[in-house]
Short mmCIF file of C-alpha atoms and ligand atoms in Angstrom, two decimals:
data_model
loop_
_atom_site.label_atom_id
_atom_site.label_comp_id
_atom_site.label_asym_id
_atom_site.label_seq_id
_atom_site.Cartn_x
_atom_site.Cartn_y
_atom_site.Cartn_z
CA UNK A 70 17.51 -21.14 0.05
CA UNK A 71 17.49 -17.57 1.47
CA UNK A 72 14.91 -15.03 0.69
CA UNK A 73 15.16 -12.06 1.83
CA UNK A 74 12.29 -9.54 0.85
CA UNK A 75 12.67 -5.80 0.99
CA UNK A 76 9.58 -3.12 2.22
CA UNK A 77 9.07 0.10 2.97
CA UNK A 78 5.40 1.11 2.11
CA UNK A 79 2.11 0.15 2.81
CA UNK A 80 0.69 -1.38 -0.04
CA UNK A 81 4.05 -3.43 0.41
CA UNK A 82 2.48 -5.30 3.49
CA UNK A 83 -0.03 -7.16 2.57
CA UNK A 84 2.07 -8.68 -0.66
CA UNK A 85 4.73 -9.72 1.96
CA UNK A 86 2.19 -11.14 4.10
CA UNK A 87 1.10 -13.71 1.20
CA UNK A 88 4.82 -14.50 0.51
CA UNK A 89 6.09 -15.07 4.59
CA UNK A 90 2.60 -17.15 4.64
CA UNK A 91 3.73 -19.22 1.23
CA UNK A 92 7.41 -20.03 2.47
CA UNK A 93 6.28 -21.78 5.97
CA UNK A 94 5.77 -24.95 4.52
CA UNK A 95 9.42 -24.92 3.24
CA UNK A 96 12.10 -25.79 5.87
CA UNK A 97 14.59 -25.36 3.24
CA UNK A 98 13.59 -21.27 2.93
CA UNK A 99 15.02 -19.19 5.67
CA UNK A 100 12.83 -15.46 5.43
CA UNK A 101 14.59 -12.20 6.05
CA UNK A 102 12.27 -9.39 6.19
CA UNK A 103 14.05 -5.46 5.49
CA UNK A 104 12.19 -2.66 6.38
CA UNK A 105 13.17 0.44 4.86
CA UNK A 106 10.88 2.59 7.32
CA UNK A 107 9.67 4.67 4.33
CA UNK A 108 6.07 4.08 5.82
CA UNK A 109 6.63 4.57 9.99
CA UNK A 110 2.84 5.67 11.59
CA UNK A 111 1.57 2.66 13.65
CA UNK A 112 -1.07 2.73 10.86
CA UNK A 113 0.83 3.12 7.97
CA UNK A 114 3.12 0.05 9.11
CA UNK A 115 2.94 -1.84 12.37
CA UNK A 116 -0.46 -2.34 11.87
CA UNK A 117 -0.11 -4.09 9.08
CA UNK A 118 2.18 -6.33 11.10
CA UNK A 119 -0.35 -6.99 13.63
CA UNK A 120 -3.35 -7.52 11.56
CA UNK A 121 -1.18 -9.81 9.09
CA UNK A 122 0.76 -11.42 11.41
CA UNK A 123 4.00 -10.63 9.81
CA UNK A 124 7.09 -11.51 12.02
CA UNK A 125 8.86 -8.57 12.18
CA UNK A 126 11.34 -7.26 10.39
CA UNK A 127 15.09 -8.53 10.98
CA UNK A 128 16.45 -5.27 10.11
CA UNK A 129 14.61 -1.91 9.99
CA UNK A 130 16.65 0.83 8.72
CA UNK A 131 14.51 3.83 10.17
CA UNK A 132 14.81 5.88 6.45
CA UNK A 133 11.34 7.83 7.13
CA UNK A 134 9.92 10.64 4.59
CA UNK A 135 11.77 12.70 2.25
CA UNK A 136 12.64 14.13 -0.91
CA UNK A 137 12.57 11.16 -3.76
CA UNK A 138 16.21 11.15 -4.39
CA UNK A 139 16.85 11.70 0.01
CA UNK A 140 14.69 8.73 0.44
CA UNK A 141 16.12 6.78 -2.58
CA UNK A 142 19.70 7.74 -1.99
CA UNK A 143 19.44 7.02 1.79
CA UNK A 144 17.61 3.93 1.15
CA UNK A 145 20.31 2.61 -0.80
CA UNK A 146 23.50 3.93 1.36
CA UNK A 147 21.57 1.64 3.97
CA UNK A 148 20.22 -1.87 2.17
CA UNK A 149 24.10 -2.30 1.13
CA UNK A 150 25.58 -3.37 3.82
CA UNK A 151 22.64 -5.13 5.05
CA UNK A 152 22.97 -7.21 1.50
CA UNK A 153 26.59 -8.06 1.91
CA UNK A 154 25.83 -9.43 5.34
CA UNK A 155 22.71 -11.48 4.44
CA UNK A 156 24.55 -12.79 1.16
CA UNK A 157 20.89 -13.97 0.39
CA UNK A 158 20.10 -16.38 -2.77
CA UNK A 159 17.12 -14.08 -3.88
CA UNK A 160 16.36 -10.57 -2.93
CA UNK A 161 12.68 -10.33 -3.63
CA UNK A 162 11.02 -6.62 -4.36
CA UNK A 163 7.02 -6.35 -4.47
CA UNK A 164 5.51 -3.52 -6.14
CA UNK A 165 6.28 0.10 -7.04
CA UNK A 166 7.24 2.30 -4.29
CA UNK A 167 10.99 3.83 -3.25
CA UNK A 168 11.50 1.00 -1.44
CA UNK A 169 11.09 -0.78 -4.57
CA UNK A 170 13.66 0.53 -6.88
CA UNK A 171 15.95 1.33 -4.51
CA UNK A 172 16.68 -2.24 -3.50
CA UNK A 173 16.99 -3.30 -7.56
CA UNK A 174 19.51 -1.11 -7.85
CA UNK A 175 21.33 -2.21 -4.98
CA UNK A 176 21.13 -5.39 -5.43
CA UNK A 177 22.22 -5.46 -9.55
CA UNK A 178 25.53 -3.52 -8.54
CA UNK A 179 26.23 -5.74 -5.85
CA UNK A 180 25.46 -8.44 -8.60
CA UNK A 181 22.76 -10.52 -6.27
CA UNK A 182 19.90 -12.37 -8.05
CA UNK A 183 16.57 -9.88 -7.78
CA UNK A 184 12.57 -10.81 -8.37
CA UNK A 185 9.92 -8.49 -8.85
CA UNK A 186 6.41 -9.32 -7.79
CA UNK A 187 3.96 -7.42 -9.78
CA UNK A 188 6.43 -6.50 -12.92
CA UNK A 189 5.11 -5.01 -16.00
CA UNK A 190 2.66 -3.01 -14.91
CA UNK A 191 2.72 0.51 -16.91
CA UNK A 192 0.61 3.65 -16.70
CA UNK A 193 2.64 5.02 -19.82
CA UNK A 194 2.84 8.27 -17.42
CA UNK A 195 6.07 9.48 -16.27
CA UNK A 196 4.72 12.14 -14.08
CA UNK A 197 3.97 9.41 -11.29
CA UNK A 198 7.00 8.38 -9.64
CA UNK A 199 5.93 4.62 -9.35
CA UNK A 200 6.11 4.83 -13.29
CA UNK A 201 10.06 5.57 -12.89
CA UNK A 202 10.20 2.77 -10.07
CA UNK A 203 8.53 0.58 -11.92
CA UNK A 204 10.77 0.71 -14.99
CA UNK A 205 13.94 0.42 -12.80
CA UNK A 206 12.81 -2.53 -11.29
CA UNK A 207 11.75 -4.66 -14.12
CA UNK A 208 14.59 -3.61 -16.09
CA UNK A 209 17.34 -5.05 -13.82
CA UNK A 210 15.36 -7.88 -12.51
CA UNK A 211 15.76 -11.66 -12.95
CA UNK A 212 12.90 -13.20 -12.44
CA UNK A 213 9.59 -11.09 -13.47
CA UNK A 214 6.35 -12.39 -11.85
CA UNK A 215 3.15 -10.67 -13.28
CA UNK A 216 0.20 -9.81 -11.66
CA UNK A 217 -1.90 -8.16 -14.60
CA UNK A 218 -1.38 -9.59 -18.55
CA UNK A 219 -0.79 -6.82 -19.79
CA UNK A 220 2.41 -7.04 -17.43
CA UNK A 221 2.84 -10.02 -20.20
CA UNK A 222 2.66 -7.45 -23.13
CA UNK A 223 4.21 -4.69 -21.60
CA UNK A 224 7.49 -6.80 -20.86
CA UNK A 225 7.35 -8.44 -24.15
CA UNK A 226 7.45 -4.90 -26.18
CA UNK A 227 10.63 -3.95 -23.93
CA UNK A 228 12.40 -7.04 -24.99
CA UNK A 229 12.59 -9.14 -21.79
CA UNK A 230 13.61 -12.49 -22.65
CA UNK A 231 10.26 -14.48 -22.22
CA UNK A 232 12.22 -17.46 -20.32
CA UNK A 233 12.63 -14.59 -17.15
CA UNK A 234 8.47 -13.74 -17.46
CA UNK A 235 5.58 -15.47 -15.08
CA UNK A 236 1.95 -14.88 -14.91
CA UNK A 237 1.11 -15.75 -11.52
CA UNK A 238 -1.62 -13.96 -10.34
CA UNK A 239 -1.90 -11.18 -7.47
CA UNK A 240 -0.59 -11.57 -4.43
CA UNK A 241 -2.25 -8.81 -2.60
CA UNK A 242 -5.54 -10.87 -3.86
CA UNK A 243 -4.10 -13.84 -1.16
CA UNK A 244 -3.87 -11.68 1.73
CA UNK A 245 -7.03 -10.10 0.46
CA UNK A 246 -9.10 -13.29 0.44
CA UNK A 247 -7.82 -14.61 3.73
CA UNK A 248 -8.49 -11.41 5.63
CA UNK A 249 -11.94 -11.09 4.63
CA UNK A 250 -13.04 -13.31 7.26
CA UNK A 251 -11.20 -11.54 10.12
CA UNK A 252 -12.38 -8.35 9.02
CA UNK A 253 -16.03 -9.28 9.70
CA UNK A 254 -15.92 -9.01 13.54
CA UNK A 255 -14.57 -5.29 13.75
CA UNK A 256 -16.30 -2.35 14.97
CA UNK A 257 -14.94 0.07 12.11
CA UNK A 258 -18.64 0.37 10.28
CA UNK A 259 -20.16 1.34 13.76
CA UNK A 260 -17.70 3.18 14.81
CA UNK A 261 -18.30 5.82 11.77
CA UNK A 262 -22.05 5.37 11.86
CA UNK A 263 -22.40 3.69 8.50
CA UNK A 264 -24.21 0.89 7.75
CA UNK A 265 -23.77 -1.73 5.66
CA UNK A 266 -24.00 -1.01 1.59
CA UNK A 267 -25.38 2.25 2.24
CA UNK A 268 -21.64 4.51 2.05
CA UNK A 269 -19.17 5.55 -0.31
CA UNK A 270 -15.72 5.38 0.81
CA UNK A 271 -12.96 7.72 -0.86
CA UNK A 272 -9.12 7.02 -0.36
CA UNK A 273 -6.57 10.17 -2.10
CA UNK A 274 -3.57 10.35 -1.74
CA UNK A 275 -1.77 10.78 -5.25
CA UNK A 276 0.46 13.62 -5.22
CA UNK A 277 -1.39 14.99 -8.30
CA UNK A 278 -4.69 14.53 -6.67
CA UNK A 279 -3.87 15.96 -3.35
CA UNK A 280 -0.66 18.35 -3.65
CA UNK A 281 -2.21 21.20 -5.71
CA UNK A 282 -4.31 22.75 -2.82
CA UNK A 283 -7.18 24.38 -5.44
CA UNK A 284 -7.47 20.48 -6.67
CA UNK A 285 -7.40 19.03 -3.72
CA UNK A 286 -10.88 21.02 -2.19
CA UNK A 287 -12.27 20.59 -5.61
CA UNK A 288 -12.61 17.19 -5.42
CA UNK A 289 -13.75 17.54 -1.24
CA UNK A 290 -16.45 19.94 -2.49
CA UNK A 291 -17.72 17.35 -4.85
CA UNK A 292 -17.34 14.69 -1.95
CA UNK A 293 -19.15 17.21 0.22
CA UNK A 294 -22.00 17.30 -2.08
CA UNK A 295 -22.52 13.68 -2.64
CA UNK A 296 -22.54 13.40 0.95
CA UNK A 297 -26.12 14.87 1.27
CA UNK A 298 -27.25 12.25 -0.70
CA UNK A 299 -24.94 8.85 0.90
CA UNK A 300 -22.44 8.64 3.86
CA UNK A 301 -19.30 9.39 2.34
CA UNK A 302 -16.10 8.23 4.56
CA UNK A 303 -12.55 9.49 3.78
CA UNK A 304 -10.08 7.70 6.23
CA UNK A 305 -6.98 9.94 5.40
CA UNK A 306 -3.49 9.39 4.07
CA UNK A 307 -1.42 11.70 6.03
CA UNK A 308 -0.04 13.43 3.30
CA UNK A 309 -3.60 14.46 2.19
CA UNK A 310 -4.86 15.23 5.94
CA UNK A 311 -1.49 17.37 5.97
CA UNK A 312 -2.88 19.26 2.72
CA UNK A 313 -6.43 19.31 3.85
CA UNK A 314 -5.03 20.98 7.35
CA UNK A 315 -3.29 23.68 5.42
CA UNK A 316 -5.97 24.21 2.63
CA UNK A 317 -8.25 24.69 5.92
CA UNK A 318 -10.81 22.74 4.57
CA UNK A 319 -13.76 22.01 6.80
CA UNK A 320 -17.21 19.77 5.52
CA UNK A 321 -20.51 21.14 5.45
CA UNK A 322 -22.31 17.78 5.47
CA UNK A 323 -22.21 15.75 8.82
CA UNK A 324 -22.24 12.62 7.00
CA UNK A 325 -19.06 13.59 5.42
CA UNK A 326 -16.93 11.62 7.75
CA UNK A 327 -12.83 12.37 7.48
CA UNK A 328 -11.52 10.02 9.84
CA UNK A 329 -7.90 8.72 10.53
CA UNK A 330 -6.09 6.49 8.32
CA UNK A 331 -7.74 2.71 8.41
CA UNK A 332 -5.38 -0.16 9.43
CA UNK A 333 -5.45 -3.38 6.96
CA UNK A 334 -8.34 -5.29 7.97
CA UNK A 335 -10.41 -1.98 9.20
CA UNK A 336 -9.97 -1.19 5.52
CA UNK A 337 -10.97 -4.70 3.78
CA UNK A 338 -14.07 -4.26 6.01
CA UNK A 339 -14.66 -0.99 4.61
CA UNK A 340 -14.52 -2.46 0.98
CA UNK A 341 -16.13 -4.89 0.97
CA UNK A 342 -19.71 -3.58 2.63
CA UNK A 343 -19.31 -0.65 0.41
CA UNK A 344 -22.14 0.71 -1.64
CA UNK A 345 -19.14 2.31 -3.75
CA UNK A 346 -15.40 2.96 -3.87
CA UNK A 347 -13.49 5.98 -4.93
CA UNK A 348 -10.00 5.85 -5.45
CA UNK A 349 -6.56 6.95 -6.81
CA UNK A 350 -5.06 3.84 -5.04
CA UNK A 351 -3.59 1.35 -7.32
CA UNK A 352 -4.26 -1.67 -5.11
CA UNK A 353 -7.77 -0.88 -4.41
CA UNK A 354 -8.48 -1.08 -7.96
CA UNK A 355 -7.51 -4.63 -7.75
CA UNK A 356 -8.83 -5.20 -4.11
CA UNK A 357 -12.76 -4.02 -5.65
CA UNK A 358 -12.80 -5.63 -8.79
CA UNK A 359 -11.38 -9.22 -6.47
CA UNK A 360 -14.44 -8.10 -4.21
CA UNK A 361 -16.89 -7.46 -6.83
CA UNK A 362 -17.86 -3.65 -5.47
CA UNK A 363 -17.80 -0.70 -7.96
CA UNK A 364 -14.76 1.68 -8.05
CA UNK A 365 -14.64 4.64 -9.56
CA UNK A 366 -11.04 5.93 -9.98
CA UNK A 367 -9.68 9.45 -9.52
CA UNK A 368 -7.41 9.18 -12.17
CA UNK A 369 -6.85 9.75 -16.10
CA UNK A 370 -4.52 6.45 -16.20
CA UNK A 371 -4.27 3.26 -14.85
CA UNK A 372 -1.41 0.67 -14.98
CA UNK A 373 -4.00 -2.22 -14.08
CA UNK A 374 -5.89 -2.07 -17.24
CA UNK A 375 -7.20 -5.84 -16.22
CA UNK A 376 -9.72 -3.90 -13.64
CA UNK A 377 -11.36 -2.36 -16.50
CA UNK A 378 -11.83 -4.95 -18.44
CA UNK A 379 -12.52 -8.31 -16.08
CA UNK A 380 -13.14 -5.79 -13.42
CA UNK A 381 -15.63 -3.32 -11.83
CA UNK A 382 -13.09 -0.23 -12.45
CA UNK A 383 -14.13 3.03 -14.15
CA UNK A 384 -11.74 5.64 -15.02
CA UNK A 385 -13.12 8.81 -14.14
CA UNK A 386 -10.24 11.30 -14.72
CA UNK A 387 -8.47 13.57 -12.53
CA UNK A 388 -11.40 16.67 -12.95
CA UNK A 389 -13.26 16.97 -9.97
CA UNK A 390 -16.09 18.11 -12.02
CA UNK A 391 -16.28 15.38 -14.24
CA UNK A 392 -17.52 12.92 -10.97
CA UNK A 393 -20.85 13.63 -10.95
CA UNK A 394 -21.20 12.20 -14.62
CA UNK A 395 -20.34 9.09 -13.40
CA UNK A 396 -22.01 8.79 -10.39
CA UNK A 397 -25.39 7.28 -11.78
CA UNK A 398 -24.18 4.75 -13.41
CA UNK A 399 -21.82 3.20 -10.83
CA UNK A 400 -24.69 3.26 -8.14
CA UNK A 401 -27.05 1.28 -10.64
CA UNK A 402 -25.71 -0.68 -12.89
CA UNK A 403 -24.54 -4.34 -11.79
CA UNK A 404 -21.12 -5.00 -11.82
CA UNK A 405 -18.55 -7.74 -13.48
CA UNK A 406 -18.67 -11.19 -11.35
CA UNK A 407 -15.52 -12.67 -13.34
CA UNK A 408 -11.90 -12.43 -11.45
CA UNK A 409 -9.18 -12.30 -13.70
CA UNK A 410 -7.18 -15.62 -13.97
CA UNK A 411 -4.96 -16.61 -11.06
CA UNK A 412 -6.46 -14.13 -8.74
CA UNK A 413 -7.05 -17.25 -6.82
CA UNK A 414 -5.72 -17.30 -3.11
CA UNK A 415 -2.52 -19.07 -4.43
CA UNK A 416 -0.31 -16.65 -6.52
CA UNK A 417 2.55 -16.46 -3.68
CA UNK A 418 2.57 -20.11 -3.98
CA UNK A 419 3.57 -19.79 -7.78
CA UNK A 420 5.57 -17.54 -6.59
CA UNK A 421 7.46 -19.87 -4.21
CA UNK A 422 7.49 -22.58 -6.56
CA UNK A 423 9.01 -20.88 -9.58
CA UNK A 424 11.92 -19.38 -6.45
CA UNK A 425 12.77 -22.91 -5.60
CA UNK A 426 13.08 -23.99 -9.61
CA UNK A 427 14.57 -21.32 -10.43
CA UNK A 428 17.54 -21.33 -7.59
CA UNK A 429 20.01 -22.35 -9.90
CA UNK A 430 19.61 -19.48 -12.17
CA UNK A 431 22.19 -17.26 -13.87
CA UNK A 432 21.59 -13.69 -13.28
CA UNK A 433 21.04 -11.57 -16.29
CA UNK A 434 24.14 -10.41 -18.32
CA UNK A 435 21.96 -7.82 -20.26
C1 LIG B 561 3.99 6.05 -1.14
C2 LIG B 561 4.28 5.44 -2.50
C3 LIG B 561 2.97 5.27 -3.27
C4 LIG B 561 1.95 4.50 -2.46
C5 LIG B 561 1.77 5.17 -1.12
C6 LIG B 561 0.80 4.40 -0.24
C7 LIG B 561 6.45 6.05 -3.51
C8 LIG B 561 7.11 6.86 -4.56
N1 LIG B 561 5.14 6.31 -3.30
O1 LIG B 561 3.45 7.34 -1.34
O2 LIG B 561 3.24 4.56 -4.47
O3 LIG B 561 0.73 4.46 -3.17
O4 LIG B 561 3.04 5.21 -0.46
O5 LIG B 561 0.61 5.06 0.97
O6 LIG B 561 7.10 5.22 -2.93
N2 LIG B 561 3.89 10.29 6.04
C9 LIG B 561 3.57 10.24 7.38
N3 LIG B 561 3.69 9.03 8.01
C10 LIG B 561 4.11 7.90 7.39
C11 LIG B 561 4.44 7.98 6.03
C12 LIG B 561 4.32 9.17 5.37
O7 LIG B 561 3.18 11.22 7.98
O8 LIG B 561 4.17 6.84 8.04
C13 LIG B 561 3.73 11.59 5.34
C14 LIG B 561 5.00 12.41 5.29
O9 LIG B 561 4.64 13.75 5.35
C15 LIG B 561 5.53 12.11 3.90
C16 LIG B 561 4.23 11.93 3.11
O10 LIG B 561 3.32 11.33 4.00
O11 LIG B 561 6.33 13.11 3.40
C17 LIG B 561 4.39 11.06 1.88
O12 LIG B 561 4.98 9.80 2.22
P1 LIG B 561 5.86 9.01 1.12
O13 LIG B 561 6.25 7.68 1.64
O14 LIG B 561 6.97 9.89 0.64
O15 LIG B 561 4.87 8.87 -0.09
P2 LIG B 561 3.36 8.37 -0.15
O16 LIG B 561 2.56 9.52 -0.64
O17 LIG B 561 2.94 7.71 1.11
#
């Protein structure tokens, strides 16, 4: 059986990580990596590579940063031909980004068989672009594997037929659990002169968090002012370092620290001795509440409601002034212990599993 797995973006890393790791035991599944070079820093990608051990990619089509429909439409021009060649048995998507959508759609009018990992998760908000890639890619897929249940709910109200639909747990939870280990020995908490349970760390980069300029240093004064209380560390996205550059933003507290953007395991490290998280990341909703460390997040929605419920998430909102309100309660009160079911180390194995049973499948006629 071929695989062949499409990524582009960050948060895409770590998910392929726990699939490449769930296939070796398989002779019978040959692995072709894409990389759509949406993501191309050494932090933002071959980091990830390094720290995860991913073999790299068999083809890397070089797209790089754009305009959504540039990116999209050169995304697609290039994962055609690359398709045709391959002629794989499953083209598998993870997640919500460009990348993402742009391969489902390939891949449906080229009539190959397509799985999404992490399907039917919905913020209900079409302003975020994930929302639209999201949609797209459950929509033409064939095999739907669910991280969250409401992924369950969500599918079933959009009338996917239930025999496509698999819980299976999170697969950035498996890379998650196995890094924790190798994260210990790293020098990142020294290195920003933090110590141990005694920071907050803040990651931004949502377009609607960080684009508007006035928004954007409302929420760093905030930051700047719970700094003279805690350490607060921001390692930055580049979009939102671009945006702080031009805003001309500068800290008043020295224990503000804006630092570079933090490879893979820098960043589990960073989580996990955490006195607090901030956040308008969608994975590091899931990667705290797997952790058991308190996130607040920057955001009116979420599309992982599970991290509110059998989680340590908080929705703050996207009001910068709002925070503060917040604040007390997420430094003091103890947080859930449960993990949500199948958040277990072995989703990418279900994964694999439910592949191989599933490789005489018909794709979907409707
Ligand atoms: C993308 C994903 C988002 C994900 C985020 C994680 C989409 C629609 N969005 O958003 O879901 O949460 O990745 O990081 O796919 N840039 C660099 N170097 C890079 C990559 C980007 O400097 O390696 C800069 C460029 O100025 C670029 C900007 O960041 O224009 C935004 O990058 P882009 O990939 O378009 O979107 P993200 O905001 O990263």
């Amino acid at each position: 059986m071929k695989v062949l797995s499409v990524v582009g973006a960050r948060p895409n890393f770590p998910k392929l990580a726990a699939l490449n790791e769930s296939f070796k035991p398989y002779p019978e599944i040959k692995h072709v990596i894409v990389h759509t070079g949406q993501h191309y820093d050494f932090t933002m990608s071959e980091q990830f590579f390094q720290d995860l051990k991913i073999p790299s990619p068999t083809h890397h089509l070089g797209i790089g940063s754009g305009s959504h429909a540039e990116q999209v439409g050169k995304t697609m021009m290039a994962l055609e031909p690359v398709f045709l060649q391959e002629r794989p048995d499953w083209i598998v998507v993870v997640g919500d980004v460009n990348a993402t959508a742009s391969s489902a759609m390939v891949a449906k009018k080229i009539g190959m068989r397509l799985a999404h990992v992490e399907a039917g998760l919905r913020s209900f908000d079409w302003g975020m672009p994930e929302e639209v890639n999201r949609v797209v890619t459950d929509r033409l897929s064939d095999l739907l594997l669910v991280s969250d249940p409401s992924g369950l709910d969500n599918l079933r109200a959009e009338g996917q037929e239930e025999s496509r639909v698999h819980y299976v747990g999170n697969v950035m939870i498996d890379t998650l659990l196995r890094s924790v280990e190798l994260a210990k020995g790293r020098p990142t908490l020294d290195e920003y002169g933090i110590e141990p349970g005694n920071y907050v760390i803040v990651t931004m980069h949502r377009p609607s968090n960080v684009d508007d300029p006035k928004k954007l240093v409302g929420w760093m004064n905030v930051l700047d002012n719970l700094a003279q209380t805690i350490p607060v560390v921001l390692p930055l996205h580049p979009r939102t370092k671009a945006k702080l550059d031009a805003a001309g933003f500068s800290p008043k507290s020295k224990n503000m620290k804006l630092g570079a953007q933090a490879g893979y395991l820098d960043m589990v490290g960073l989580l996990k001795n955490a006195k607090l998280v901030l956040t308008d990341s969608g994975g590091i909703q899931e990667e705290t509440t797997a952790l058991g460390i308190p996130c607040l997040t920057l955001r009116d929605n979420t599309e992982r409601p599970i991290t509110i419920s059998e989680g340590t998430n908080t929705l703050v909102g996207s009001d910068p002034s709002k925070l503060a309100g917040f604040l007390d309660a997420a430094f003091n009160n103890p947080v859930s212990e449960k993990r949500p079911k199948y958040w277990d180390g072995h989703a990418a194995d279900r994964i694999t599993k439910i592949l191989l049973e599933n490789n005489d499948l018909a794709p979907r006629q409707k």
